[in-house]
Amino acid sequence: NAGVTQTPKFQVLKTGQSMTLQCAQDMNHNSMYWYRQDPGMGLRLIYYSASEGTTDKGEVPNGYNVSRLNKREFSLRLESAAPSQTSVYFCAGQREYAGELFFGEGSRLTVL
Amino acid sequence: EDQVTQSPEALRLQEGESSSLNCSYTVSGLRGLFWYRQDPGKGPEFLFTLYSAGEEKEKERLKATLTKKESFLHITAPKPEDSATYLCAVQERAGTASKLTFGTGTRLQVTL
C-alpha cells in the first residue's frame, strides 16, 4: 500500500500560470483534505471532501478549486498562481467516523 | 472558532532529559485531540488520539495526556531520533467529515 500519494513533489510557477496538484489514496478513505503549511502559520485547511461527489471550503479557499474525481483521487487546482500561494501543500485521507488523518509527503510549490 | 496553541515553540533537550510539550485548545465540543510528529521535508505522521479528559496513551518514550483545556506530550529520556516537530490538532464534535484544526507545533531538538 502506498497510502496517500501526491504529485508533483516540487513545482516552480510564474505568477499567473495554472497547475493542478494530484492526490490519490489506496486506503479506502471516504474523506479527503487539502492543507497548506507555511512557517509560523501551521497547517491550514483549503478544501475538503466528505465523500465522493461532495466538496466544501475550508479556512483559506480563495484562489483554489478542487475536484473529487472518484473515491481515490482529490485534486487541487490553482487557476492563476500568485506569490502568496508559495507553500507546501499536503493532501490527507480520513477513515469514516475515525478522526486521524493520514498525510501524503507534500508538494512544494514556489510561485515567482 | 476552534483554536489550538502549542508551547514552547522550540525546545532543546539533552539526551535523557525528560520534558513536556503543551497544547491548549478551545473548541465548542471536542470529538478528539490528535498528536502528530513531522520530520523535515515529510508529511505529519499520526501518533495518538485522545477523546476524553483523563485519558492517557503511550508509545515508546512518548505519553500523551488530556484535560478539559489542554493536552501534554511527555517525552521520557529522549533520544536524538526523537528530534522533530510535534503537532497538536483538535476535531470538533460535528458532522461526518470532521476536519482537524492544527497548532503551529513545537520543534524539538535532542542532542547527545
Coordinates of C-alpha atoms in Angstrom, one line a residue:
Chain A
N1 CA 0.0 0.0 0.0
A2 CA 1.4 3.4 -1.0
G3 CA -1.0 5.3 1.4
V4 CA -1.5 8.8 0.2
T5 CA 0.5 9.8 -2.9
Q6 CA 0.9 13.4 -4.1
T7 CA 2.3 14.6 -7.4
P8 CA 4.3 16.6 -8.2
K9 CA 6.7 16.8 -5.2
F10 CA 8.2 20.1 -6.4
Q11 CA 7.0 22.8 -8.8
V12 CA 8.0 26.3 -9.7
L13 CA 5.5 28.5 -11.4
K14 CA 5.4 32.0 -12.7
T15 CA 2.7 34.4 -11.5
G16 CA -0.5 33.9 -13.5
Q17 CA 0.3 30.3 -14.5
S18 CA -2.1 27.5 -13.6
M19 CA -1.5 24.0 -12.4
T20 CA -3.1 21.0 -10.7
L21 CA -1.8 19.1 -7.7
Q22 CA -2.8 15.5 -7.8
C23 CA -3.6 13.3 -4.8
A24 CA -4.5 9.6 -4.7
Q25 CA -5.1 7.3 -1.8
D26 CA -5.4 3.5 -1.7
M27 CA -6.6 3.3 2.0
N28 CA -10.3 3.3 1.1
H29 CA -10.8 6.6 2.9
N30 CA -14.1 8.3 2.4
S31 CA -13.0 11.8 3.3
M32 CA -10.0 13.7 1.8
Y33 CA -8.4 17.0 2.6
W34 CA -6.0 19.6 1.2
Y35 CA -4.0 21.7 3.7
R36 CA -1.2 24.2 3.2
Q37 CA 1.7 24.7 5.6
D38 CA 3.5 28.0 6.0
P39 CA 6.2 28.9 8.5
G40 CA 4.6 30.2 11.7
M41 CA 1.1 29.6 10.4
G42 CA 0.7 25.8 10.9
L43 CA -1.4 23.7 8.7
R44 CA -4.5 25.5 7.3
L45 CA -7.4 23.7 5.6
I46 CA -8.0 24.8 2.0
Y47 CA -10.8 22.4 0.9
Y48 CA -12.1 19.0 1.9
S49 CA -14.4 16.3 0.5
A50 CA -16.5 14.4 3.0
S51 CA -17.4 11.8 0.4
E52 CA -17.2 11.1 -3.4
G53 CA -19.1 13.8 -5.2
T54 CA -19.0 16.4 -2.4
T55 CA -16.5 19.2 -1.7
D56 CA -16.5 22.1 0.9
K57 CA -14.4 25.1 1.6
G58 CA -12.0 25.2 4.5
E59 CA -10.3 28.2 6.1
V60 CA -8.3 29.5 3.1
P61 CA -10.1 28.5 -0.1
N62 CA -9.6 31.7 -2.2
G63 CA -7.6 31.1 -5.3
Y64 CA -8.1 27.4 -5.4
N65 CA -10.5 24.9 -6.8
V66 CA -10.9 21.2 -6.1
S67 CA -12.2 18.1 -7.8
R68 CA -13.1 14.8 -6.2
L69 CA -12.7 12.7 -9.3
N70 CA -13.6 9.4 -7.6
K71 CA -13.2 7.8 -4.2
R72 CA -9.4 7.6 -4.6
E73 CA -8.5 10.9 -6.2
F74 CA -8.8 14.5 -5.0
S75 CA -7.1 17.2 -7.0
L76 CA -6.3 20.9 -6.1
R77 CA -6.1 23.5 -8.9
L78 CA -4.6 26.9 -8.9
E79 CA -6.1 28.8 -11.8
S80 CA -3.9 31.9 -11.7
A81 CA -1.0 31.4 -9.3
A82 CA 0.2 34.2 -7.0
P83 CA 3.3 34.5 -4.9
S84 CA 1.2 34.3 -1.8
Q85 CA 0.4 30.7 -2.8
T86 CA 4.0 29.7 -2.4
S87 CA 3.7 27.0 0.2
V88 CA 3.9 23.3 1.0
Y89 CA 0.6 21.5 0.2
F90 CA -0.5 18.4 1.9
C91 CA -3.2 16.0 1.0
A92 CA -4.7 13.7 3.6
G93 CA -7.3 10.9 3.9
Q94 CA -9.6 10.1 6.8
R95 CA -11.5 7.0 7.7
E96 CA -15.2 7.4 8.2
Y97 CA -16.1 8.1 11.9
A98 CA -12.4 8.0 12.9
G99 CA -10.5 11.2 13.4
E100 CA -7.0 10.7 12.4
L101 CA -5.8 11.9 9.1
F102 CA -3.1 10.2 7.0
F103 CA -0.9 12.6 5.1
G104 CA 1.0 12.5 1.9
E105 CA 4.6 13.6 1.6
G106 CA 3.7 17.1 0.4
S107 CA 4.0 19.1 -2.7
R108 CA 6.4 22.1 -2.5
L109 CA 5.2 25.0 -4.7
T110 CA 7.1 28.2 -5.5
V111 CA 5.4 31.0 -7.3
L112 CA 7.8 33.6 -8.7
Chain B
E1 CA -13.9 29.1 16.1
D2 CA -11.6 26.3 17.2
Q3 CA -8.2 27.4 18.5
V4 CA -5.0 25.5 19.3
T5 CA -2.0 27.0 20.9
Q6 CA 1.2 25.0 21.4
S7 CA 4.2 25.8 23.7
P8 CA 7.0 26.2 23.7
E9 CA 7.7 27.0 20.0
A10 CA 11.1 25.3 20.2
L11 CA 12.7 23.1 22.8
R12 CA 16.3 21.8 23.0
L13 CA 17.0 18.8 25.3
Q14 CA 20.0 16.7 26.0
E15 CA 19.6 13.0 25.5
G16 CA 17.9 11.6 28.6
E17 CA 16.5 14.9 29.7
S18 CA 12.7 14.4 30.1
S19 CA 10.3 17.2 29.4
S20 CA 6.7 18.0 28.3
L21 CA 5.1 19.8 25.4
N22 CA 1.9 21.7 25.9
C23 CA -1.2 22.0 23.7
S24 CA -4.0 24.4 24.9
Y25 CA -7.3 24.3 23.0
T26 CA -10.6 26.0 22.6
V27 CA -13.4 24.0 20.9
S28 CA -17.2 24.0 21.3
G29 CA -17.3 20.3 21.6
L30 CA -14.3 18.1 21.5
R31 CA -14.5 15.0 19.4
G32 CA -10.8 14.2 19.6
L33 CA -7.4 15.6 20.2
F34 CA -4.6 14.4 18.0
W35 CA -0.8 14.4 18.2
Y36 CA 1.4 14.1 15.1
R37 CA 5.1 14.0 14.5
Q38 CA 6.6 15.8 11.5
D39 CA 10.1 15.3 10.2
P40 CA 11.7 17.9 7.9
G41 CA 10.5 17.6 4.4
K42 CA 7.9 15.0 5.3
G43 CA 4.2 14.8 5.9
P44 CA 2.8 14.7 9.5
E45 CA 2.8 11.2 11.0
F46 CA 0.0 10.2 13.3
L47 CA 0.9 9.4 16.9
F48 CA -2.1 9.5 19.2
T49 CA -5.8 10.3 19.5
L50 CA -7.3 11.3 22.9
Y51 CA -11.1 11.5 23.3
S52 CA -11.9 12.4 26.9
A53 CA -10.4 14.2 29.9
G54 CA -8.2 11.9 32.0
E55 CA -7.3 9.7 29.0
E56 CA -3.6 8.7 28.5
K57 CA -1.8 7.0 25.7
E58 CA 1.8 5.8 25.4
K59 CA 4.1 4.8 22.7
E60 CA 7.8 4.1 23.4
R61 CA 9.2 7.3 25.1
L62 CA 6.0 9.3 24.5
K63 CA 2.9 9.7 26.7
A64 CA 0.0 11.9 25.8
T65 CA -2.5 13.1 28.4
L66 CA -5.7 15.2 28.1
T67 CA -7.6 17.6 30.4
K68 CA -10.7 19.7 29.5
K69 CA -8.5 22.6 28.4
E70 CA -5.1 21.2 27.4
S71 CA -3.0 18.2 26.4
F72 CA 0.6 17.3 27.3
L73 CA 3.0 15.2 25.4
H74 CA 5.5 13.9 27.8
I75 CA 8.9 12.7 26.5
T76 CA 10.8 10.4 28.8
A77 CA 14.6 10.0 28.4
P78 CA 14.5 11.3 24.8
K79 CA 17.0 10.2 22.1
P80 CA 18.3 12.2 19.2
E81 CA 15.9 10.3 16.9
D82 CA 13.0 12.0 18.7
S83 CA 14.0 15.3 17.2
A84 CA 11.1 16.5 15.1
T85 CA 8.2 19.0 15.1
Y86 CA 5.3 17.8 17.2
L87 CA 1.8 19.0 16.1
C88 CA -1.4 19.0 18.1
A89 CA -4.8 19.2 16.5
V90 CA -8.4 19.2 17.6
Q91 CA -11.5 17.8 16.0
E92 CA -14.9 19.3 16.7
R93 CA -17.9 17.1 17.5
A94 CA -19.9 17.8 14.3
G95 CA -20.5 16.2 11.0
T96 CA -19.2 13.0 9.5
A97 CA -16.1 14.6 7.8
S98 CA -14.7 16.3 10.8
K99 CA -11.8 18.5 9.9
L100 CA -8.8 19.0 12.2
T101 CA -7.6 22.4 13.4
F102 CA -3.8 22.4 14.0
G103 CA -1.5 24.3 16.2
T104 CA 1.8 25.7 14.9
G105 CA 3.8 23.0 16.5
T106 CA 6.8 22.6 18.9
R107 CA 10.2 22.0 17.3
L108 CA 12.1 19.5 19.4
Q109 CA 15.9 19.0 19.2
V110 CA 17.6 16.3 21.2
T111 CA 21.3 16.5 21.4
L112 CA 23.9 14.0 22.6

